[in-house]
Amino acid sequence: MSTPSTCEISMNGLSGSYKLTSLQYRANGTTAPVDYLSSMEDCEKDDILVLKNNGMYEYNDLGTACKDSEPEHGTWTVKGNTLSTDGTLHGTISSYDCKTMVYYIDDAIVKGDRIIFTMTKQ
């Protein structure tokens, strides 16, 4: 019996609704990660990102609404392990198990740093 292709790092495999459940920052490869999620506003912690298999995405401010927030829409792609959109979402996917996607951005603020995002399907 073959494994289902839905867990693949592909447009179909990644499609779904996600919530940010962890956000860590490392200044360099030898420093301990710092929890950035705890410093975010509550209204940002309950937002949902919807990746559609047609290449469109929506970023919705759900639950506690942030002041002057507008839903974001755009396009997204995945090539190999590289996730990108026409907005701010981009990075390298380090793991995906059909429920949790972990991706990172290197050199985000300074050379040698890494921001690690953990997104959980809803």
PDB file of C-alpha atoms in Angstrom:
ATOM      1  CA  MET A   1       0.000   0.000   0.000  1.00  0.00           C
ATOM      2  CA  SER A   2       1.462   3.370  -0.965  1.00  0.00           C
ATOM      3  CA  THR A   3       1.496   6.420   1.278  1.00  0.00           C
ATOM      4  CA  PRO A   4      -0.964   9.163   0.375  1.00  0.00           C
ATOM      5  CA  SER A   5       0.461  12.108  -1.544  1.00  0.00           C
ATOM      6  CA  THR A   6      -1.407  14.604   0.643  1.00  0.00           C
ATOM      7  CA  CYS A   7       1.587  14.931   2.995  1.00  0.00           C
ATOM      8  CA  GLU A   8       3.911  16.002   0.226  1.00  0.00           C
ATOM      9  CA  ILE A   9       5.481  19.421   0.211  1.00  0.00           C
ATOM     10  CA  SER A  10       3.424  20.491  -2.796  1.00  0.00           C
ATOM     11  CA  MET A  11       0.558  22.842  -3.589  1.00  0.00           C
ATOM     12  CA  ASN A  12      -2.016  20.110  -2.870  1.00  0.00           C
ATOM     13  CA  GLY A  13      -0.169  18.717   0.132  1.00  0.00           C
ATOM     14  CA  LEU A  14       0.234  22.091   1.875  1.00  0.00           C
ATOM     15  CA  SER A  15      -3.227  23.466   1.069  1.00  0.00           C
ATOM     16  CA  GLY A  16      -5.293  24.223   4.167  1.00  0.00           C
ATOM     17  CA  SER A  17      -5.887  26.663   7.016  1.00  0.00           C
ATOM     18  CA  TYR A  18      -2.995  27.397   9.397  1.00  0.00           C
ATOM     19  CA  LYS A  19      -2.476  29.216  12.665  1.00  0.00           C
ATOM     20  CA  LEU A  20       0.935  30.408  13.869  1.00  0.00           C
ATOM     21  CA  THR A  21       1.722  28.345  16.990  1.00  0.00           C
ATOM     22  CA  SER A  22       5.417  29.147  17.485  1.00  0.00           C
ATOM     23  CA  LEU A  23       7.725  31.940  16.363  1.00  0.00           C
ATOM     24  CA  GLN A  24      11.368  31.818  17.379  1.00  0.00           C
ATOM     25  CA  TYR A  25      14.366  34.004  16.584  1.00  0.00           C
ATOM     26  CA  ARG A  26      18.025  33.003  16.707  1.00  0.00           C
ATOM     27  CA  ALA A  27      20.611  35.773  16.355  1.00  0.00           C
ATOM     28  CA  ASN A  28      23.132  33.197  15.080  1.00  0.00           C
ATOM     29  CA  GLY A  29      23.738  29.455  15.008  1.00  0.00           C
ATOM     30  CA  THR A  30      25.112  29.287  18.553  1.00  0.00           C
ATOM     31  CA  THR A  31      22.537  31.347  20.453  1.00  0.00           C
ATOM     32  CA  ALA A  32      19.440  29.942  22.111  1.00  0.00           C
ATOM     33  CA  PRO A  33      16.170  30.719  20.341  1.00  0.00           C
ATOM     34  CA  VAL A  34      14.046  33.578  21.683  1.00  0.00           C
ATOM     35  CA  ASP A  35      10.245  33.216  21.767  1.00  0.00           C
ATOM     36  CA  TYR A  36       8.781  35.989  19.614  1.00  0.00           C
ATOM     37  CA  LEU A  37       5.188  34.700  19.744  1.00  0.00           C
ATOM     38  CA  SER A  38       4.792  35.782  23.377  1.00  0.00           C
ATOM     39  CA  SER A  39       5.660  39.375  22.460  1.00  0.00           C
ATOM     40  CA  MET A  40       3.052  39.575  19.685  1.00  0.00           C
ATOM     41  CA  GLU A  41      -0.257  41.293  20.298  1.00  0.00           C
ATOM     42  CA  ASP A  42      -3.159  38.966  21.180  1.00  0.00           C
ATOM     43  CA  CYS A  43      -5.006  40.120  18.068  1.00  0.00           C
ATOM     44  CA  GLU A  44      -2.138  38.741  15.917  1.00  0.00           C
ATOM     45  CA  LYS A  45      -1.985  35.333  17.612  1.00  0.00           C
ATOM     46  CA  ASP A  46      -5.379  34.113  16.389  1.00  0.00           C
ATOM     47  CA  ASP A  47      -5.015  34.990  12.708  1.00  0.00           C
ATOM     48  CA  ILE A  48      -5.527  32.252  10.115  1.00  0.00           C
ATOM     49  CA  LEU A  49      -3.583  31.760   6.893  1.00  0.00           C
ATOM     50  CA  VAL A  50      -5.451  29.828   4.197  1.00  0.00           C
ATOM     51  CA  LEU A  51      -3.331  28.308   1.439  1.00  0.00           C
ATOM     52  CA  LYS A  52      -5.586  27.249  -1.425  1.00  0.00           C
ATOM     53  CA  ASN A  53      -4.515  24.564  -3.891  1.00  0.00           C
ATOM     54  CA  ASN A  54      -5.212  26.942  -6.791  1.00  0.00           C
ATOM     55  CA  GLY A  55      -2.221  29.090  -5.760  1.00  0.00           C
ATOM     56  CA  MET A  56      -4.226  31.754  -3.923  1.00  0.00           C
ATOM     57  CA  TYR A  57      -3.888  32.596  -0.222  1.00  0.00           C
ATOM     58  CA  GLU A  58      -5.892  34.558   2.338  1.00  0.00           C
ATOM     59  CA  TYR A  59      -4.611  35.932   5.629  1.00  0.00           C
ATOM     60  CA  ASN A  60      -7.553  36.651   7.906  1.00  0.00           C
ATOM     61  CA  ASP A  61      -7.631  38.527  11.215  1.00  0.00           C
ATOM     62  CA  LEU A  62      -9.965  36.260  13.187  1.00  0.00           C
ATOM     63  CA  GLY A  63     -10.963  36.184  16.843  1.00  0.00           C
ATOM     64  CA  THR A  64      -9.675  39.378  18.470  1.00  0.00           C
ATOM     65  CA  ALA A  65      -9.426  41.890  15.632  1.00  0.00           C
ATOM     66  CA  CYS A  66      -6.421  44.165  15.372  1.00  0.00           C
ATOM     67  CA  LYS A  67      -7.128  47.862  14.823  1.00  0.00           C
ATOM     68  CA  ASP A  68      -7.373  48.787  11.141  1.00  0.00           C
ATOM     69  CA  SER A  69      -6.742  45.237   9.957  1.00  0.00           C
ATOM     70  CA  GLU A  70      -7.686  44.192   6.463  1.00  0.00           C
ATOM     71  CA  PRO A  71      -7.669  40.638   5.100  1.00  0.00           C
ATOM     72  CA  GLU A  72      -4.694  39.969   2.842  1.00  0.00           C
ATOM     73  CA  HIS A  73      -5.025  38.065  -0.430  1.00  0.00           C
ATOM     74  CA  GLY A  74      -2.493  37.003  -2.988  1.00  0.00           C
ATOM     75  CA  THR A  75      -0.710  34.153  -4.677  1.00  0.00           C
ATOM     76  CA  TRP A  76       1.613  31.505  -3.292  1.00  0.00           C
ATOM     77  CA  THR A  77       3.885  28.798  -4.664  1.00  0.00           C
ATOM     78  CA  VAL A  78       6.121  26.040  -3.400  1.00  0.00           C
ATOM     79  CA  LYS A  79       9.134  24.807  -5.354  1.00  0.00           C
ATOM     80  CA  GLY A  80      11.140  22.077  -3.681  1.00  0.00           C
ATOM     81  CA  ASN A  81      11.196  23.235  -0.047  1.00  0.00           C
ATOM     82  CA  THR A  82      10.892  26.935  -0.872  1.00  0.00           C
ATOM     83  CA  LEU A  83       7.600  28.597   0.047  1.00  0.00           C
ATOM     84  CA  SER A  84       6.874  32.049  -1.361  1.00  0.00           C
ATOM     85  CA  THR A  85       4.030  34.492  -1.891  1.00  0.00           C
ATOM     86  CA  ASP A  86       3.570  37.861  -3.487  1.00  0.00           C
ATOM     87  CA  GLY A  87       3.312  39.208   0.074  1.00  0.00           C
ATOM     88  CA  THR A  88       5.420  38.716   3.172  1.00  0.00           C
ATOM     89  CA  LEU A  89       5.237  34.916   3.511  1.00  0.00           C
ATOM     90  CA  HIS A  90       8.377  33.170   2.309  1.00  0.00           C
ATOM     91  CA  GLY A  91      10.940  30.736   3.606  1.00  0.00           C
ATOM     92  CA  THR A  92      12.394  27.252   3.501  1.00  0.00           C
ATOM     93  CA  ILE A  93      10.214  24.416   4.765  1.00  0.00           C
ATOM     94  CA  SER A  94      12.224  22.250   7.169  1.00  0.00           C
ATOM     95  CA  SER A  95       9.413  19.844   8.094  1.00  0.00           C
ATOM     96  CA  TYR A  96       5.803  19.031   7.293  1.00  0.00           C
ATOM     97  CA  ASP A  97       3.778  16.121   8.712  1.00  0.00           C
ATOM     98  CA  CYS A  98       0.310  16.935   7.297  1.00  0.00           C
ATOM     99  CA  LYS A  99      -0.588  18.794  10.519  1.00  0.00           C
ATOM    100  CA  THR A 100       2.414  21.011  11.320  1.00  0.00           C
ATOM    101  CA  MET A 101       4.574  22.965   8.909  1.00  0.00           C
ATOM    102  CA  VAL A 102       7.870  24.430  10.116  1.00  0.00           C
ATOM    103  CA  TYR A 103       9.670  26.914   7.901  1.00  0.00           C
ATOM    104  CA  TYR A 104      12.468  29.386   8.428  1.00  0.00           C
ATOM    105  CA  ILE A 105      13.965  32.558   7.020  1.00  0.00           C
ATOM    106  CA  ASP A 106      17.718  33.058   7.200  1.00  0.00           C
ATOM    107  CA  ASP A 107      19.352  36.500   7.306  1.00  0.00           C
ATOM    108  CA  ALA A 108      15.957  38.070   8.109  1.00  0.00           C
ATOM    109  CA  ILE A 109      17.180  40.936  10.293  1.00  0.00           C
ATOM    110  CA  VAL A 110      20.963  40.517  10.304  1.00  0.00           C
ATOM    111  CA  LYS A 111      23.341  38.191   8.480  1.00  0.00           C
ATOM    112  CA  GLY A 112      23.510  34.800  10.192  1.00  0.00           C
ATOM    113  CA  ASP A 113      20.158  34.992  12.003  1.00  0.00           C
ATOM    114  CA  ARG A 114      17.140  32.713  11.583  1.00  0.00           C
ATOM    115  CA  ILE A 115      13.418  33.156  12.243  1.00  0.00           C
ATOM    116  CA  ILE A 116      11.542  29.854  12.658  1.00  0.00           C
ATOM    117  CA  PHE A 117       7.772  29.717  12.100  1.00  0.00           C
ATOM    118  CA  THR A 118       5.606  26.789  13.208  1.00  0.00           C
ATOM    119  CA  MET A 119       2.181  26.722  11.573  1.00  0.00           C
ATOM    120  CA  THR A 120      -0.493  24.229  12.669  1.00  0.00           C
ATOM    121  CA  LYS A 121      -3.403  23.190  10.452  1.00  0.00           C
ATOM    122  CA  GLN A 122      -6.792  24.104  11.836  1.00  0.00           C
TER     123      GLN A 122
END
